[in-house]
Amino acid sequence: NAGVTQTPKFQVLKTGQSMTLQCAQDMNHEYMSWYRQDPGMGLRLIHYSVGAGITDQGEVPNGYNVSRSTTEDFPLRLLSAAPSQTSVYFCASRSSGRGDTQYFGPGTRLTVL
Amino acid sequence: GDSVTQMEGPVTLSEEAFLTINCTYTATGYPSLFWYVQYPGEGLQLLLKATKADDKGSNKGFEATFRKETTSFHLEKGSVQVSDSAVYFCALTGNQFYFGTGTSLTVIP
């Protein structure tokens, strides 16, 4: 089991550029989520999905799009990057049980200049 | 709504000292409670969890007890090591996962 994988590990963008952060899991988990982590802010939920074809907004969705065409993949798209999106991004997955553990990827460190 | 409040850091301890990181929660329904640990440059990984009141989670010498009467899930370790230096997050599941803001722990030799 690779668990939750994310690519790339590091990325530098210029303001206005677009990119997609990739996330994949091989545990057949229904739930997948994207978080951003900023100093002093903890983890903030961007978007989440409870299954293929179903996505919903989290706490800080503006500027980000997601789709879930398969159980395994949950990419996060930045349509027009802004310096405020400089952050560390984590993808996570879990099963639907109430006490099930959420598993995290290693993160993508994004800098927007 | 559901939320988690945890002790702010940073916390600095000497090796072999006793550790407590406080965590309290607000939840509707029947939450499960978690402690995650994040080592520098890595993602979060599960440290321990408890899925019902009075359950005790334990791992690697760390312990936490789900106390419904005080809505708490404090993390403890009797003797910390340098390798325990990391950021610790308390979390609960309701409809979603809710995380505290994290507590940075540094253990000095």
mmCIF file of C-alpha atoms in Angstrom:
data_model
loop_
_atom_site.group_PDB
_atom_site.id
_atom_site.type_symbol
_atom_site.label_atom_id
_atom_site.label_comp_id
_atom_site.label_asym_id
_atom_site.label_seq_id
_atom_site.Cartn_x
_atom_site.Cartn_y
_atom_site.Cartn_z
ATOM 1 C CA ASN A 1 0.000 0.000 0.000
ATOM 2 C CA ALA A 2 1.371 3.385 -1.014
ATOM 3 C CA GLY A 3 -1.322 5.082 1.089
ATOM 4 C CA VAL A 4 -1.974 8.692 0.052
ATOM 5 C CA THR A 5 0.398 10.118 -2.533
ATOM 6 C CA GLN A 6 0.742 13.728 -3.636
ATOM 7 C CA THR A 7 2.610 15.371 -6.469
ATOM 8 C CA PRO A 8 4.498 17.582 -6.811
ATOM 9 C CA LYS A 9 6.315 17.947 -3.493
ATOM 10 C CA PHE A 10 7.349 21.536 -4.211
ATOM 11 C CA GLN A 11 6.039 24.093 -6.697
ATOM 12 C CA VAL A 12 6.698 27.750 -7.441
ATOM 13 C CA LEU A 13 4.134 29.692 -9.471
ATOM 14 C CA LYS A 14 3.787 33.230 -10.665
ATOM 15 C CA THR A 15 0.634 35.183 -9.896
ATOM 16 C CA GLY A 16 -2.084 34.301 -12.389
ATOM 17 C CA GLN A 17 -0.697 30.920 -13.385
ATOM 18 C CA SER A 18 -2.790 27.795 -13.056
ATOM 19 C CA MET A 19 -1.844 24.355 -11.872
ATOM 20 C CA THR A 20 -3.207 21.092 -10.561
ATOM 21 C CA LEU A 21 -2.071 19.366 -7.388
ATOM 22 C CA GLN A 22 -2.438 15.635 -7.718
ATOM 23 C CA CYS A 23 -3.661 13.295 -4.989
ATOM 24 C CA ALA A 24 -4.224 9.556 -5.132
ATOM 25 C CA GLN A 25 -5.014 6.852 -2.580
ATOM 26 C CA ASP A 26 -4.969 3.080 -2.916
ATOM 27 C CA MET A 27 -7.029 2.189 0.177
ATOM 28 C CA ASN A 28 -10.446 2.333 -1.517
ATOM 29 C CA HIS A 29 -11.516 5.129 0.820
ATOM 30 C CA GLU A 30 -14.789 6.918 0.113
ATOM 31 C CA TYR A 31 -13.847 10.211 1.742
ATOM 32 C CA MET A 32 -11.077 12.458 0.442
ATOM 33 C CA SER A 33 -10.195 15.984 1.510
ATOM 34 C CA TRP A 34 -7.839 18.835 0.751
ATOM 35 C CA TYR A 35 -6.416 21.025 3.516
ATOM 36 C CA ARG A 36 -4.069 23.944 3.605
ATOM 37 C CA GLN A 37 -1.702 24.547 6.485
ATOM 38 C CA ASP A 38 -0.482 28.020 7.311
ATOM 39 C CA PRO A 39 1.622 29.106 10.311
ATOM 40 C CA GLY A 40 -0.545 29.646 13.363
ATOM 41 C CA MET A 41 -3.717 28.627 11.513
ATOM 42 C CA GLY A 42 -3.678 24.872 11.887
ATOM 43 C CA LEU A 43 -5.359 22.914 9.107
ATOM 44 C CA ARG A 44 -8.175 24.468 7.118
ATOM 45 C CA LEU A 45 -10.462 22.391 4.933
ATOM 46 C CA ILE A 46 -10.640 23.524 1.301
ATOM 47 C CA HIS A 47 -12.840 20.924 -0.419
ATOM 48 C CA TYR A 48 -13.894 17.384 0.299
ATOM 49 C CA SER A 49 -15.557 14.448 -1.404
ATOM 50 C CA VAL A 50 -17.668 11.624 0.007
ATOM 51 C CA GLY A 51 -17.433 9.505 -3.119
ATOM 52 C CA ALA A 52 -16.812 9.535 -6.856
ATOM 53 C CA GLY A 53 -18.801 12.315 -8.484
ATOM 54 C CA ILE A 54 -19.620 14.043 -5.186
ATOM 55 C CA THR A 55 -17.712 17.066 -3.909
ATOM 56 C CA ASP A 56 -18.453 19.885 -1.499
ATOM 57 C CA GLN A 57 -16.862 23.049 -0.175
ATOM 58 C CA GLY A 58 -15.001 23.321 3.066
ATOM 59 C CA GLU A 59 -13.989 26.338 5.110
ATOM 60 C CA VAL A 60 -11.775 28.089 2.517
ATOM 61 C CA PRO A 61 -12.873 27.024 -1.005
ATOM 62 C CA ASN A 62 -12.394 30.278 -2.910
ATOM 63 C CA GLY A 63 -9.807 30.093 -5.677
ATOM 64 C CA TYR A 64 -9.802 26.281 -5.784
ATOM 65 C CA ASN A 65 -11.698 23.690 -7.814
ATOM 66 C CA VAL A 66 -11.924 19.945 -7.363
ATOM 67 C CA SER A 67 -13.435 16.957 -9.128
ATOM 68 C CA ARG A 68 -13.684 13.269 -8.232
ATOM 69 C CA SER A 69 -14.085 11.103 -11.300
ATOM 70 C CA THR A 70 -12.650 7.968 -9.646
ATOM 71 C CA THR A 71 -12.442 6.647 -6.101
ATOM 72 C CA GLU A 72 -8.639 6.844 -6.195
ATOM 73 C CA ASP A 73 -7.969 10.378 -7.455
ATOM 74 C CA PHE A 74 -8.876 13.808 -6.106
ATOM 75 C CA PRO A 75 -7.001 16.626 -7.868
ATOM 76 C CA LEU A 76 -7.027 20.219 -6.644
ATOM 77 C CA ARG A 77 -6.947 22.965 -9.257
ATOM 78 C CA LEU A 78 -5.762 26.525 -8.800
ATOM 79 C CA LEU A 79 -7.228 28.472 -11.708
ATOM 80 C CA SER A 80 -5.379 31.756 -11.197
ATOM 81 C CA ALA A 81 -2.786 31.592 -8.448
ATOM 82 C CA ALA A 82 -2.483 34.416 -5.936
ATOM 83 C CA PRO A 83 0.215 35.079 -3.301
ATOM 84 C CA SER A 84 -2.407 34.368 -0.601
ATOM 85 C CA GLN A 85 -2.409 30.766 -1.805
ATOM 86 C CA THR A 86 1.190 30.268 -0.735
ATOM 87 C CA SER A 87 0.854 27.413 1.720
ATOM 88 C CA VAL A 88 1.427 23.720 2.351
ATOM 89 C CA TYR A 89 -1.353 21.577 0.924
ATOM 90 C CA PHE A 90 -2.315 18.187 2.314
ATOM 91 C CA CYS A 91 -4.584 15.600 0.801
ATOM 92 C CA ALA A 92 -6.232 13.071 3.112
ATOM 93 C CA SER A 93 -8.524 10.078 2.842
ATOM 94 C CA ARG A 94 -10.576 7.878 5.137
ATOM 95 C CA SER A 95 -13.378 5.386 5.166
ATOM 96 C CA SER A 96 -16.890 6.465 6.071
ATOM 97 C CA GLY A 97 -17.000 4.946 9.559
ATOM 98 C CA ARG A 98 -17.393 7.384 12.449
ATOM 99 C CA GLY A 99 -14.171 6.436 14.205
ATOM 100 C CA ASP A 100 -12.081 5.732 11.130
ATOM 101 C CA THR A 101 -8.617 7.214 10.904
ATOM 102 C CA GLN A 102 -7.875 9.892 8.343
ATOM 103 C CA TYR A 103 -4.637 9.269 6.431
ATOM 104 C CA PHE A 104 -2.574 12.142 5.091
ATOM 105 C CA GLY A 105 -0.268 12.538 2.137
ATOM 106 C CA PRO A 106 3.223 14.042 2.508
ATOM 107 C CA GLY A 107 2.124 17.489 1.347
ATOM 108 C CA THR A 108 2.836 19.942 -1.468
ATOM 109 C CA ARG A 109 4.682 23.141 -0.584
ATOM 110 C CA LEU A 110 3.408 25.857 -2.931
ATOM 111 C CA THR A 111 4.890 29.322 -3.313
ATOM 112 C CA VAL A 112 3.133 31.946 -5.411
ATOM 113 C CA LEU A 113 5.277 34.930 -6.345
ATOM 114 C CA GLY B 1 -20.995 23.415 15.873
ATOM 115 C CA ASP B 2 -18.192 20.949 16.459
ATOM 116 C CA SER B 3 -14.784 22.331 17.393
ATOM 117 C CA VAL B 4 -11.524 21.565 19.143
ATOM 118 C CA THR B 5 -9.453 23.852 21.342
ATOM 119 C CA GLN B 6 -5.952 22.851 22.249
ATOM 120 C CA MET B 7 -3.192 24.308 24.331
ATOM 121 C CA GLU B 8 -1.106 26.851 22.520
ATOM 122 C CA GLY B 9 2.596 26.427 22.288
ATOM 123 C CA PRO B 10 5.353 26.327 21.779
ATOM 124 C CA VAL B 11 6.255 23.917 24.553
ATOM 125 C CA THR B 12 9.883 23.270 25.431
ATOM 126 C CA LEU B 13 10.818 20.433 27.775
ATOM 127 C CA SER B 14 13.970 18.720 28.906
ATOM 128 C CA GLU B 15 14.445 15.082 28.027
ATOM 129 C CA GLU B 16 12.646 12.710 30.456
ATOM 130 C CA ALA B 17 10.213 15.429 31.571
ATOM 131 C CA PHE B 18 6.468 14.799 31.852
ATOM 132 C CA LEU B 19 4.313 16.081 29.006
ATOM 133 C CA THR B 20 0.717 17.246 29.020
ATOM 134 C CA ILE B 21 -0.957 18.933 26.065
ATOM 135 C CA ASN B 22 -4.500 20.005 26.820
ATOM 136 C CA CYS B 23 -7.362 19.488 24.399
ATOM 137 C CA THR B 24 -11.038 20.255 24.918
ATOM 138 C CA TYR B 25 -13.844 19.819 22.468
ATOM 139 C CA THR B 26 -17.402 20.809 21.616
ATOM 140 C CA ALA B 27 -19.424 18.250 19.753
ATOM 141 C CA THR B 28 -22.967 17.263 18.934
ATOM 142 C CA GLY B 29 -23.724 13.607 18.654
ATOM 143 C CA TYR B 30 -21.077 10.982 19.356
ATOM 144 C CA PRO B 31 -17.624 12.097 18.281
ATOM 145 C CA SER B 32 -14.411 10.146 18.025
ATOM 146 C CA LEU B 33 -11.242 11.869 19.220
ATOM 147 C CA PHE B 34 -7.753 11.721 17.780
ATOM 148 C CA TRP B 35 -4.215 12.932 18.323
ATOM 149 C CA TYR B 36 -2.065 13.364 15.249
ATOM 150 C CA VAL B 37 1.658 14.125 15.128
ATOM 151 C CA GLN B 38 3.527 16.010 12.421
ATOM 152 C CA TYR B 39 7.296 15.731 12.183
ATOM 153 C CA PRO B 40 9.193 18.453 10.300
ATOM 154 C CA GLY B 41 8.601 18.351 6.557
ATOM 155 C CA GLU B 42 6.075 15.527 6.773
ATOM 156 C CA GLY B 43 2.331 15.019 6.708
ATOM 157 C CA LEU B 44 0.208 14.262 9.739
ATOM 158 C CA GLN B 45 0.143 10.738 11.074
ATOM 159 C CA LEU B 46 -2.153 9.183 13.615
ATOM 160 C CA LEU B 47 -0.706 8.941 17.102
ATOM 161 C CA LEU B 48 -3.720 7.551 18.974
ATOM 162 C CA LYS B 49 -7.497 7.669 19.058
ATOM 163 C CA ALA B 50 -10.548 6.944 21.190
ATOM 164 C CA THR B 51 -13.978 6.254 19.775
ATOM 165 C CA LYS B 52 -16.207 6.471 22.854
ATOM 166 C CA ALA B 53 -16.349 7.994 26.299
ATOM 167 C CA ASP B 54 -13.869 6.604 28.870
ATOM 168 C CA ASP B 55 -11.781 4.950 26.145
ATOM 169 C CA LYS B 56 -8.037 5.390 26.501
ATOM 170 C CA GLY B 57 -5.886 5.603 23.409
ATOM 171 C CA SER B 58 -2.188 4.815 23.687
ATOM 172 C CA ASN B 59 0.834 4.536 21.430
ATOM 173 C CA LYS B 60 4.610 4.993 21.749
ATOM 174 C CA GLY B 61 4.260 5.888 25.441
ATOM 175 C CA PHE B 62 1.635 8.564 24.779
ATOM 176 C CA GLU B 63 -1.831 8.290 26.310
ATOM 177 C CA ALA B 64 -5.115 10.194 26.182
ATOM 178 C CA THR B 65 -8.494 9.432 27.764
ATOM 179 C CA PHE B 66 -11.817 10.463 26.220
ATOM 180 C CA ARG B 67 -13.555 12.231 29.136
ATOM 181 C CA LYS B 68 -17.126 13.194 28.324
ATOM 182 C CA GLU B 69 -17.795 14.863 31.673
ATOM 183 C CA THR B 70 -15.034 17.414 31.099
ATOM 184 C CA THR B 71 -15.157 17.306 27.262
ATOM 185 C CA SER B 72 -11.429 16.710 27.224
ATOM 186 C CA PHE B 73 -8.830 14.505 25.545
ATOM 187 C CA HIS B 74 -5.511 15.599 27.046
ATOM 188 C CA LEU B 75 -2.314 14.057 25.677
ATOM 189 C CA GLU B 76 0.263 12.801 28.202
ATOM 190 C CA LYS B 77 3.630 11.098 28.187
ATOM 191 C CA GLY B 78 5.611 10.226 31.257
ATOM 192 C CA SER B 79 9.118 10.748 29.869
ATOM 193 C CA VAL B 80 9.670 12.614 26.611
ATOM 194 C CA GLN B 81 12.582 12.052 24.279
ATOM 195 C CA VAL B 82 14.303 14.326 21.783
ATOM 196 C CA SER B 83 12.681 12.291 19.019
ATOM 197 C CA ASP B 84 9.221 13.404 20.283
ATOM 198 C CA SER B 85 9.901 16.939 19.029
ATOM 199 C CA ALA B 86 7.057 17.618 16.603
ATOM 200 C CA VAL B 87 3.723 19.414 16.249
ATOM 201 C CA TYR B 88 0.739 17.683 17.864
ATOM 202 C CA PHE B 89 -2.845 18.128 16.683
ATOM 203 C CA CYS B 90 -5.997 17.205 18.535
ATOM 204 C CA ALA B 91 -8.970 16.344 16.289
ATOM 205 C CA LEU B 92 -12.512 15.069 16.410
ATOM 206 C CA THR B 93 -14.906 13.622 13.881
ATOM 207 C CA GLY B 94 -18.448 14.811 13.627
ATOM 208 C CA ASN B 95 -19.729 15.320 10.103
ATOM 209 C CA GLN B 96 -16.139 16.183 9.201
ATOM 210 C CA PHE B 97 -12.728 16.094 10.797
ATOM 211 C CA TYR B 98 -12.123 19.153 13.002
ATOM 212 C CA PHE B 99 -8.546 19.971 14.008
ATOM 213 C CA GLY B 100 -7.050 22.116 16.707
ATOM 214 C CA THR B 101 -4.401 24.649 15.753
ATOM 215 C CA GLY B 102 -1.515 22.425 16.798
ATOM 216 C CA THR B 103 1.016 22.534 19.639
ATOM 217 C CA SER B 104 4.704 22.601 18.843
ATOM 218 C CA LEU B 105 6.864 20.531 21.206
ATOM 219 C CA THR B 106 10.638 20.802 21.411
ATOM 220 C CA VAL B 107 12.546 18.419 23.666
ATOM 221 C CA ILE B 108 16.094 19.419 24.544
ATOM 222 C CA PRO B 109 18.774 16.964 25.699
#
